Tab-separated table of N, CA, C and O in Angstrom:
chain	number	residue	atom	x	y	z
E	1	MET	N	24.987	-1.211	1.279
E	1	MET	CA	23.910	-1.834	2.036
E	1	MET	C	22.554	-1.355	1.505
E	1	MET	O	22.330	-0.166	1.343
E	2	THR	N	21.670	-2.279	1.206
E	2	THR	CA	20.358	-1.907	0.708
E	2	THR	C	19.415	-1.678	1.875
E	2	THR	O	19.498	-2.337	2.905
E	3	GLN	N	18.511	-0.733	1.687
E	3	GLN	CA	17.531	-0.448	2.719
E	3	GLN	C	16.292	-1.290	2.490
E	3	GLN	O	15.908	-1.553	1.354
E	4	THR	N	15.685	-1.688	3.585
E	4	THR	CA	14.454	-2.451	3.523
E	4	THR	C	13.296	-1.528	3.154
E	4	THR	O	13.168	-0.439	3.708
E	5	LEU	N	12.491	-1.957	2.209
E	5	LEU	CA	11.279	-1.211	1.884
E	5	LEU	C	10.312	-1.305	3.051
E	5	LEU	O	10.273	-2.314	3.765
E	6	LYS	N	9.515	-0.252	3.225
E	6	LYS	CA	8.487	-0.248	4.257
E	6	LYS	C	7.166	0.124	3.613
E	6	LYS	O	7.096	1.086	2.844
E	7	ILE	N	6.147	-0.652	3.926
E	7	ILE	CA	4.801	-0.338	3.455
E	7	ILE	C	3.969	-0.024	4.685
E	7	ILE	O	3.839	-0.852	5.593
E	8	VAL	N	3.423	1.191	4.726
E	8	VAL	CA	2.561	1.617	5.831
E	8	VAL	C	1.132	1.527	5.319
E	8	VAL	O	0.763	2.205	4.354
E	9	TYR	N	0.337	0.683	5.957
E	9	TYR	CA	-1.027	0.396	5.484
E	9	TYR	C	-1.950	0.279	6.686
E	9	TYR	O	-1.509	0.149	7.825
E	10	ASP	N	-3.247	0.293	6.433
E	10	ASP	CA	-4.238	0.168	7.499
E	10	ASP	C	-4.435	-1.306	7.832
E	10	ASP	O	-5.068	-2.042	7.076
E	11	GLY	N	-3.908	-1.718	8.973
E	11	GLY	CA	-4.022	-3.111	9.400
E	11	GLY	C	-5.442	-3.542	9.724
E	11	GLY	O	-5.734	-4.730	9.768
E	12	ASP	N	-6.352	-2.586	9.955
E	12	ASP	CA	-7.750	-2.925	10.223
E	12	ASP	C	-8.568	-3.107	8.948
E	12	ASP	O	-9.703	-3.545	8.989
E	13	CYS	N	-7.993	-2.736	7.821
E	13	CYS	CA	-8.696	-2.872	6.541
E	13	CYS	C	-8.377	-4.245	5.949
E	13	CYS	O	-7.220	-4.535	5.644
E	14	PRO	N	-9.382	-5.086	5.764
E	14	PRO	CA	-9.110	-6.424	5.234
E	14	PRO	C	-8.522	-6.392	3.818
E	14	PRO	O	-7.692	-7.227	3.470
E	15	PHE	N	-8.906	-5.417	2.999
E	15	PHE	CA	-8.370	-5.314	1.641
E	15	PHE	C	-6.893	-4.923	1.668
E	15	PHE	O	-6.069	-5.500	0.970
E	16	CYS	N	-6.572	-3.919	2.485
E	16	CYS	CA	-5.183	-3.447	2.585
E	16	CYS	C	-4.273	-4.551	3.112
E	16	CYS	O	-3.186	-4.783	2.579
E	17	ALA	N	-4.733	-5.225	4.162
E	17	ALA	CA	-3.920	-6.274	4.789
E	17	ALA	C	-3.656	-7.420	3.813
E	17	ALA	O	-2.529	-7.927	3.729
E	18	ARG	N	-4.654	-7.818	3.065
E	18	ARG	CA	-4.457	-8.896	2.088
E	18	ARG	C	-3.576	-8.444	0.924
E	18	ARG	O	-2.720	-9.186	0.456
E	19	TYR	N	-3.793	-7.226	0.478
E	19	TYR	CA	-3.014	-6.708	-0.650
E	19	TYR	C	-1.521	-6.749	-0.350
E	19	TYR	O	-0.742	-7.260	-1.151
E	20	VAL	N	-1.115	-6.218	0.797
E	20	VAL	CA	0.321	-6.156	1.088
E	20	VAL	C	0.932	-7.540	1.276
E	20	VAL	O	2.124	-7.721	1.085
E	21	ARG	N	0.123	-8.522	1.610
E	21	ARG	CA	0.644	-9.879	1.756
E	21	ARG	C	0.677	-10.635	0.424
E	21	ARG	O	1.527	-11.491	0.212
E	22	PHE	N	-0.221	-10.316	-0.471
E	22	PHE	CA	-0.305	-11.035	-1.742
E	22	PHE	C	0.682	-10.558	-2.800
E	22	PHE	O	0.931	-11.279	-3.767
E	23	ILE	N	1.225	-9.361	-2.692
E	23	ILE	CA	2.045	-8.847	-3.791
E	23	ILE	C	3.423	-9.482	-3.899
E	23	ILE	O	4.114	-9.287	-4.887
E	24	ARG	N	3.820	-10.254	-2.928
E	24	ARG	CA	5.057	-11.055	-2.992
E	24	ARG	C	6.304	-10.257	-3.363
E	24	ARG	O	7.079	-10.669	-4.220
E	25	LEU	N	6.502	-9.155	-2.727
E	25	LEU	CA	7.680	-8.339	-3.025
E	25	LEU	C	8.977	-8.993	-2.582
E	25	LEU	O	10.024	-8.748	-3.165
E	26	LYS	N	8.910	-9.826	-1.560
E	26	LYS	CA	10.129	-10.444	-1.046
E	26	LYS	C	10.866	-11.214	-2.139
E	26	LYS	O	12.090	-11.264	-2.158
E	27	ASP	N	10.120	-11.790	-3.072
E	27	ASP	CA	10.729	-12.548	-4.164
E	27	ASP	C	11.549	-11.672	-5.101
E	27	ASP	O	12.476	-12.150	-5.745
E	28	THR	N	11.205	-10.381	-5.203
E	28	THR	CA	11.895	-9.514	-6.154
E	28	THR	C	12.798	-8.466	-5.516
E	28	THR	O	13.804	-8.089	-6.109
E	29	VAL	N	12.448	-7.981	-4.333
E	29	VAL	CA	13.242	-6.906	-3.729
E	29	VAL	C	13.861	-7.269	-2.388
E	29	VAL	O	14.592	-6.479	-1.821
E	30	GLY	N	13.548	-8.430	-1.855
E	30	GLY	CA	14.080	-8.817	-0.547
E	30	GLY	C	13.118	-8.459	0.573
E	30	GLY	O	11.911	-8.426	0.377
E	31	ASP	N	13.691	-8.165	1.724
E	31	ASP	CA	12.859	-7.896	2.897
E	31	ASP	C	11.994	-6.651	2.723
E	31	ASP	O	12.433	-5.640	2.174
E	32	VAL	N	10.770	-6.763	3.206
E	32	VAL	CA	9.815	-5.665	3.186
E	32	VAL	C	9.173	-5.618	4.570
E	32	VAL	O	8.676	-6.631	5.053
E	33	ASP	N	9.216	-4.444	5.202
E	33	ASP	CA	8.548	-4.269	6.486
E	33	ASP	C	7.114	-3.837	6.231
E	33	ASP	O	6.877	-2.822	5.562
E	34	LEU	N	6.163	-4.609	6.759
E	34	LEU	CA	4.751	-4.250	6.673
E	34	LEU	C	4.379	-3.594	7.990
E	34	LEU	O	4.461	-4.217	9.048
E	35	ILE	N	3.983	-2.334	7.928
E	35	ILE	CA	3.756	-1.541	9.131
E	35	ILE	C	2.311	-1.077	9.181
E	35	ILE	O	1.825	-0.389	8.272
E	36	ASP	N	1.639	-1.440	10.257
E	36	ASP	CA	0.255	-1.035	10.472
E	36	ASP	C	0.227	0.462	10.782
E	36	ASP	O	0.884	0.926	11.727
E	37	ALA	N	-0.518	1.219	10.008
E	37	ALA	CA	-0.617	2.670	10.193
E	37	ALA	C	-1.265	3.031	11.524
E	37	ALA	O	-1.191	4.180	11.950
E	38	ARG	N	-1.869	2.069	12.193
E	38	ARG	CA	-2.486	2.319	13.501
E	38	ARG	C	-1.505	2.085	14.655
E	38	ARG	O	-1.855	2.248	15.803
E	39	SER	N	-0.287	1.703	14.316
E	39	SER	CA	0.720	1.426	15.340
E	39	SER	C	1.524	2.685	15.664
E	39	SER	O	1.368	3.723	15.019
E	40	ASP	N	2.405	2.556	16.641
E	40	ASP	CA	3.272	3.682	16.996
E	40	ASP	C	4.659	3.539	16.372
E	40	ASP	O	5.622	4.130	16.842
E	41	ASP	N	4.759	2.790	15.301
E	41	ASP	CA	6.026	2.612	14.598
E	41	ASP	C	6.525	3.969	14.085
E	41	ASP	O	5.729	4.772	13.595
E	42	PRO	N	7.820	4.242	14.178
E	42	PRO	CA	8.363	5.517	13.692
E	42	PRO	C	8.074	5.788	12.208
E	42	PRO	O	7.986	6.952	11.799
E	43	ALA	N	7.908	4.761	11.410
E	43	ALA	CA	7.603	4.953	9.994
E	43	ALA	C	6.246	5.633	9.801
E	43	ALA	O	6.061	6.389	8.843
E	44	VAL	N	5.309	5.376	10.706
E	44	VAL	CA	3.992	6.017	10.624
E	44	VAL	C	4.162	7.528	10.784
E	44	VAL	O	3.614	8.315	9.997
E	45	GLU	N	4.930	7.941	11.762
E	45	GLU	CA	5.183	9.371	11.975
E	45	GLU	C	5.971	9.963	10.816
E	45	GLU	O	5.739	11.103	10.409
E	46	GLN	N	6.892	9.195	10.255
E	46	GLN	CA	7.667	9.659	9.100
E	46	GLN	C	6.740	10.005	7.939
E	46	GLN	O	6.913	11.028	7.275
E	47	VAL	N	5.739	9.161	7.697
E	47	VAL	CA	4.787	9.423	6.616
E	47	VAL	C	3.901	10.609	6.977
E	47	VAL	O	3.701	11.517	6.162
E	48	ARG	N	3.396	10.639	8.198
E	48	ARG	CA	2.524	11.749	8.619
E	48	ARG	C	3.246	13.094	8.545
E	48	ARG	O	2.630	14.116	8.267
E	49	ALA	N	4.541	13.085	8.799
E	49	ALA	CA	5.327	14.328	8.779
E	49	ALA	C	5.357	14.966	7.390
E	49	ALA	O	5.634	16.157	7.256
E	50	THR	N	5.043	14.194	6.357
E	50	THR	CA	4.999	14.748	5.001
E	50	THR	C	3.680	15.472	4.731
E	50	THR	O	3.510	16.063	3.671
E	51	GLY	N	2.743	15.359	5.678
E	51	GLY	CA	1.465	16.047	5.540
E	51	GLY	C	0.348	15.211	4.946
E	51	GLY	O	-0.754	15.716	4.749
E	52	VAL	N	0.612	13.940	4.664
E	52	VAL	CA	-0.454	13.109	4.101
E	52	VAL	C	-1.298	12.500	5.211
E	52	VAL	O	-0.851	12.319	6.343
E	53	ASN	N	-2.525	12.192	4.874
E	53	ASN	CA	-3.456	11.566	5.795
E	53	ASN	C	-3.520	10.077	5.448
E	53	ASN	O	-3.943	9.717	4.348
E	54	LEU	N	-3.118	9.230	6.371
E	54	LEU	CA	-3.094	7.790	6.095
E	54	LEU	C	-4.485	7.191	5.935
E	54	LEU	O	-4.608	6.048	5.513
E	55	ASN	N	-5.530	7.949	6.210
E	55	ASN	CA	-6.883	7.499	5.870
E	55	ASN	C	-7.109	7.571	4.369
E	55	ASN	O	-8.035	6.962	3.852
E	56	ASP	N	-6.278	8.336	3.686
E	56	ASP	CA	-6.433	8.511	2.244
E	56	ASP	C	-5.598	7.548	1.423
E	56	ASP	O	-5.610	7.615	0.195
E	57	GLY	N	-4.845	6.668	2.074
E	57	GLY	CA	-4.084	5.701	1.304
E	57	GLY	C	-2.893	5.127	2.036
E	57	GLY	O	-2.537	5.572	3.122
E	58	MET	N	-2.301	4.129	1.406
E	58	MET	CA	-1.106	3.505	1.973
E	58	MET	C	0.121	4.207	1.433
E	58	MET	O	0.049	4.967	0.472
E	59	ALA	N	1.251	3.941	2.098
E	59	ALA	CA	2.500	4.592	1.709
E	59	ALA	C	3.606	3.560	1.569
E	59	ALA	O	3.628	2.549	2.280
E	60	LEU	N	4.512	3.843	0.661
E	60	LEU	CA	5.707	3.037	0.459
E	60	LEU	C	6.907	3.915	0.771
E	60	LEU	O	7.049	4.993	0.191
E	61	ILE	N	7.735	3.465	1.709
E	61	ILE	CA	8.969	4.171	2.028
E	61	ILE	C	10.101	3.389	1.376
E	61	ILE	O	10.340	2.227	1.705
E	62	ASP	N	10.766	4.028	0.445
E	62	ASP	CA	11.871	3.420	-0.300
E	62	ASP	C	13.079	4.339	-0.123
E	62	ASP	O	13.217	5.335	-0.836
E	63	GLY	N	13.907	4.028	0.865
E	63	GLY	CA	15.023	4.902	1.199
E	63	GLY	C	14.503	6.192	1.781
E	63	GLY	O	13.745	6.190	2.734
E	64	ASP	N	14.854	7.316	1.150
E	64	ASP	CA	14.363	8.603	1.645
E	64	ASP	C	13.183	9.119	0.823
E	64	ASP	O	12.744	10.240	0.979
E	65	ARG	N	12.632	8.284	-0.026
E	65	ARG	CA	11.461	8.627	-0.845
E	65	ARG	C	10.214	7.999	-0.272
E	65	ARG	O	10.231	6.839	0.157
E	66	ILE	N	9.126	8.735	-0.259
E	66	ILE	CA	7.835	8.213	0.187
E	66	ILE	C	6.845	8.346	-0.961
E	66	ILE	O	6.651	9.433	-1.500
E	67	TYR	N	6.252	7.221	-1.336
E	67	TYR	CA	5.217	7.186	-2.370
E	67	TYR	C	3.892	6.956	-1.652
E	67	TYR	O	3.797	6.106	-0.766
E	68	PHE	N	2.862	7.676	-2.062
E	68	PHE	CA	1.592	7.620	-1.350
E	68	PHE	C	0.437	7.384	-2.312
E	68	PHE	O	0.449	7.877	-3.445
E	69	GLY	N	-0.564	6.643	-1.851
E	69	GLY	CA	-1.789	6.447	-2.617
E	69	GLY	C	-1.549	5.782	-3.950
E	69	GLY	O	-0.952	4.705	-4.039
E	70	ASP	N	-1.994	6.441	-5.025
E	70	ASP	CA	-1.877	5.846	-6.364
E	70	ASP	C	-0.417	5.654	-6.765
E	70	ASP	O	-0.081	4.690	-7.447
E	71	GLU	N	0.472	6.548	-6.334
E	71	GLU	CA	1.898	6.373	-6.646
E	71	GLU	C	2.459	5.143	-5.939
E	71	GLU	O	3.304	4.438	-6.483
E	72	CYS	N	1.972	4.888	-4.736
E	72	CYS	CA	2.414	3.723	-3.964
E	72	CYS	C	2.034	2.427	-4.689
E	72	CYS	O	2.893	1.572	-4.918
E	73	ILE	N	0.767	2.282	-5.046
E	73	ILE	CA	0.372	1.023	-5.689
E	73	ILE	C	0.995	0.879	-7.074
E	73	ILE	O	1.271	-0.232	-7.512
E	74	HIS	N	1.235	1.992	-7.748
E	74	HIS	CA	1.932	1.947	-9.035
E	74	HIS	C	3.354	1.405	-8.824
E	74	HIS	O	3.786	0.495	-9.545
E	75	ARG	N	4.091	1.946	-7.862
E	75	ARG	CA	5.458	1.490	-7.585
E	75	ARG	C	5.464	0.023	-7.152
E	75	ARG	O	6.329	-0.740	-7.568
E	76	LEU	N	4.516	-0.372	-6.320
E	76	LEU	CA	4.449	-1.764	-5.873
E	76	LEU	C	4.194	-2.699	-7.055
E	76	LEU	O	4.772	-3.786	-7.122
E	77	ALA	N	3.352	-2.283	-7.979
E	77	ALA	CA	3.090	-3.103	-9.167
E	77	ALA	C	4.344	-3.265	-10.013
E	77	ALA	O	4.592	-4.335	-10.574
E	78	LEU	N	5.145	-2.219	-10.093
E	78	LEU	CA	6.386	-2.294	-10.867
E	78	LEU	C	7.399	-3.238	-10.220
E	78	LEU	O	8.214	-3.841	-10.905
E	79	MET	N	7.347	-3.354	-8.904
E	79	MET	CA	8.318	-4.166	-8.170
E	79	MET	C	7.895	-5.609	-7.940
E	79	MET	O	8.719	-6.449	-7.634
E	80	SER	N	6.612	-5.891	-8.061
E	80	SER	CA	6.134	-7.217	-7.669
E	80	SER	C	6.507	-8.296	-8.688
E	80	SER	O	6.783	-8.014	-9.848
E	81	THR	N	6.489	-9.519	-8.217
E	81	THR	CA	6.801	-10.677	-9.054
E	81	THR	C	5.630	-10.981	-10.000
E	81	THR	O	4.477	-10.749	-9.637
E	82	PRO	N	5.900	-11.511	-11.184
E	82	PRO	CA	4.813	-11.865	-12.098
E	82	PRO	C	4.153	-13.214	-11.772
E	82	PRO	O	3.290	-13.670	-12.498
E	83	SER	N	4.578	-13.845	-10.682
E	83	SER	CA	4.000	-15.155	-10.361
E	83	SER	C	2.657	-15.002	-9.644
E	83	SER	O	2.475	-14.101	-8.834
E	84	GLY	N	1.754	-15.845	-10.000
E	84	GLY	CA	0.433	-15.848	-9.380
E	84	GLY	C	-0.547	-14.944	-10.102
E	84	GLY	O	-0.175	-13.901	-10.652
E	85	LEU	N	-1.797	-15.353	-10.097
E	85	LEU	CA	-2.861	-14.611	-10.776
E	85	LEU	C	-3.019	-13.204	-10.202
E	85	LEU	O	-3.132	-12.231	-10.946
E	86	PHE	N	-3.010	-13.078	-8.876
E	86	PHE	CA	-3.175	-11.764	-8.253
E	86	PHE	C	-2.102	-10.794	-8.730
E	86	PHE	O	-2.392	-9.661	-9.109
E	87	ASN	N	-0.853	-11.229	-8.714
E	87	ASN	CA	0.237	-10.341	-9.114
E	87	ASN	C	0.179	-9.975	-10.596
E	87	ASN	O	0.501	-8.851	-10.970
E	88	ARG	N	-0.223	-10.895	-11.429
E	88	ARG	CA	-0.353	-10.583	-12.863
E	88	ARG	C	-1.467	-9.559	-13.096
E	88	ARG	O	-1.302	-8.620	-13.872
E	89	LEU	N	-2.591	-9.733	-12.405
E	89	LEU	CA	-3.686	-8.763	-12.540
E	89	LEU	C	-3.281	-7.403	-11.969
E	89	LEU	O	-3.547	-6.364	-12.574
E	90	ASN	N	-2.640	-7.422	-10.814
E	90	ASN	CA	-2.174	-6.190	-10.182
E	90	ASN	C	-1.230	-5.435	-11.120
E	90	ASN	O	-1.364	-4.231	-11.319
E	91	ALA	N	-0.294	-6.160	-11.707
E	91	ALA	CA	0.665	-5.537	-12.617
E	91	ALA	C	-0.033	-5.000	-13.869
E	91	ALA	O	0.271	-3.897	-14.333
E	92	ALA	N	-0.966	-5.767	-14.416
E	92	ALA	CA	-1.660	-5.347	-15.635
E	92	ALA	C	-2.407	-4.024	-15.425
E	92	ALA	O	-2.437	-3.179	-16.319
E	93	VAL	N	-2.973	-3.847	-14.260
E	93	VAL	CA	-3.760	-2.647	-13.987
E	93	VAL	C	-2.895	-1.495	-13.480
E	93	VAL	O	-2.944	-0.388	-14.006
E	94	PHE	N	-2.088	-1.754	-12.463
E	94	PHE	CA	-1.433	-0.661	-11.757
E	94	PHE	C	-0.032	-0.301	-12.259
E	94	PHE	O	0.586	0.618	-11.747
E	95	ARG	N	0.469	-0.985	-13.272
E	95	ARG	CA	1.739	-0.540	-13.878
E	95	ARG	C	1.538	0.727	-14.684
E	95	ARG	O	2.479	1.420	-15.015
E	96	SER	N	0.320	1.017	-14.981
E	96	SER	CA	-0.010	2.256	-15.680
E	96	SER	C	-0.255	3.358	-14.647
E	96	SER	O	-1.184	3.251	-13.843
E	97	PRO	N	0.542	4.439	-14.674
E	97	PRO	CA	0.291	5.538	-13.733
E	97	PRO	C	-1.102	6.147	-13.914
E	97	PRO	O	-1.751	6.510	-12.941
E	98	ALA	N	-1.561	6.224	-15.157
E	98	ALA	CA	-2.877	6.813	-15.423
E	98	ALA	C	-3.992	5.961	-14.830
E	98	ALA	O	-4.916	6.482	-14.195
E	99	LEU	N	-3.910	4.641	-15.022
E	99	LEU	CA	-4.930	3.761	-14.442
E	99	LEU	C	-4.862	3.763	-12.918
E	99	LEU	O	-5.890	3.706	-12.245
E	100	SER	N	-3.664	3.851	-12.377
E	100	SER	CA	-3.512	3.919	-10.914
E	100	SER	C	-4.212	5.164	-10.372
E	100	SER	O	-4.944	5.085	-9.385
E	101	ARG	N	-3.989	6.317	-11.023
E	101	ARG	CA	-4.638	7.567	-10.594
E	101	ARG	C	-6.150	7.481	-10.727
E	101	ARG	O	-6.888	7.981	-9.883
E	102	LEU	N	-6.618	6.839	-11.787
E	102	LEU	CA	-8.051	6.728	-12.050
E	102	LEU	C	-8.748	5.783	-11.063
E	102	LEU	O	-9.824	6.078	-10.563
E	103	LEU	N	-8.115	4.647	-10.780
E	103	LEU	CA	-8.766	3.617	-9.965
E	103	LEU	C	-8.551	3.768	-8.463
E	103	LEU	O	-9.340	3.254	-7.676
E	104	TYR	N	-7.495	4.455	-8.050
E	104	TYR	CA	-7.217	4.534	-6.614
E	104	TYR	C	-8.362	5.161	-5.818
E	104	TYR	O	-8.705	4.649	-4.753
E	105	PRO	N	-8.999	6.222	-6.297
E	105	PRO	CA	-10.142	6.766	-5.538
E	105	PRO	C	-11.272	5.744	-5.344
E	105	PRO	O	-11.950	5.756	-4.315
E	106	VAL	N	-11.465	4.870	-6.307
E	106	VAL	CA	-12.486	3.823	-6.178
E	106	VAL	C	-12.099	2.860	-5.045
E	106	VAL	O	-12.933	2.496	-4.211
E	107	LEU	N	-10.833	2.472	-5.022
E	107	LEU	CA	-10.347	1.584	-3.955
E	107	LEU	C	-10.476	2.252	-2.591
E	107	LEU	O	-10.884	1.618	-1.611
E	108	LYS	N	-10.125	3.519	-2.525
E	108	LYS	CA	-10.192	4.278	-1.279
E	108	LYS	C	-11.637	4.367	-0.770
E	108	LYS	O	-11.903	4.192	0.415
E	109	THR	N	-12.571	4.602	-1.671
E	109	THR	CA	-13.985	4.673	-1.302
E	109	THR	C	-14.481	3.316	-0.811
E	109	THR	O	-15.191	3.232	0.199
E	110	GLY	N	-14.094	2.243	-1.497
E	110	GLY	CA	-14.472	0.898	-1.068
E	110	GLY	C	-13.938	0.575	0.316
E	110	GLY	O	-14.628	-0.021	1.143
E	111	ARG	N	-12.702	0.990	0.597
E	111	ARG	CA	-12.109	0.790	1.917
E	111	ARG	C	-12.918	1.533	2.979
E	111	ARG	O	-13.247	0.991	4.026
E	112	ALA	N	-13.253	2.796	2.721
E	112	ALA	CA	-13.988	3.612	3.690
E	112	ALA	C	-15.356	3.006	3.994
E	112	ALA	O	-15.762	2.917	5.166
E	113	ILE	N	-16.052	2.558	2.972
E	113	ILE	CA	-17.368	1.945	3.163
E	113	ILE	C	-17.237	0.647	3.954
E	113	ILE	O	-18.005	0.398	4.884
E	114	THR	N	-16.265	-0.173	3.600
E	114	THR	CA	-16.055	-1.447	4.294
E	114	THR	C	-15.744	-1.222	5.770
E	114	THR	O	-16.320	-1.888	6.641
E	115	LEU	N	-14.852	-0.290	6.064
E	115	LEU	CA	-14.511	-0.015	7.470
E	115	LEU	C	-15.736	0.466	8.242
E	115	LEU	O	-15.950	0.067	9.393
E	116	ARG	N	-16.530	1.325	7.621
E	116	ARG	CA	-17.748	1.822	8.281
E	116	ARG	C	-18.704	0.661	8.553
E	116	ARG	O	-19.257	0.555	9.657
E	117	LEU	N	-18.903	-0.219	7.570
E	117	LEU	CA	-19.809	-1.358	7.753
E	117	LEU	C	-19.301	-2.323	8.824
E	117	LEU	O	-20.089	-2.986	9.505
E	118	MET	N	-17.990	-2.404	8.967
E	118	MET	CA	-17.388	-3.296	9.967
E	118	MET	C	-17.318	-2.636	11.346
E	118	MET	O	-16.902	-3.280	12.307
E	119	GLY	N	-17.699	-1.375	11.427
E	119	GLY	CA	-17.668	-0.668	12.698
E	119	GLY	C	-16.272	-0.250	13.138
E	119	GLY	O	-16.038	-0.004	14.316
E	120	ARG	N	-15.367	-0.164	12.191
E	120	ARG	CA	-13.996	0.222	12.519
E	120	ARG	C	-13.819	1.726	12.307
E	120	ARG	O	-14.377	2.299	11.377
E	121	THR	N	-13.028	2.318	13.151
E	121	THR	CA	-12.813	3.763	13.097
E	121	THR	C	-11.722	4.110	12.093
E	121	THR	O	-10.844	3.294	11.816
E	122	PRO	N	-11.754	5.334	11.579
E	122	PRO	CA	-10.658	5.791	10.715
E	122	PRO	C	-9.347	5.819	11.519
E	122	PRO	O	-9.354	5.823	12.746
E	123	ILE	N	-8.266	5.906	10.814
E	123	ILE	CA	-6.945	5.944	11.468
E	123	ILE	C	-6.819	7.251	12.232
E	123	ILE	O	-7.150	8.292	11.771
């Protein structure tokens, strides 16, 4: 029996919410649970129990492994379908672990600024 992937992301962040919907993982890996990090879903506590701060990034739960931040988007890029412009660009950039590490802080900063401008609180 295969386990469903879980992506824990900030549902109040417009970039995060669109990203997890655009990557089209269902086409390549099957069912994916999209979990708002602001919810009381047990997966949120599972990620927090590892000591990471969900304000610092999204997480991918793949079985008993948790990928966070740049590792998460790198893994998602490896799993996503090559169909669509967004997925091709995502794969071109984030299939590289080095580029993922380099660019993730920029994405994180953009998210923080956007949430502040929108008047939304951190997780």
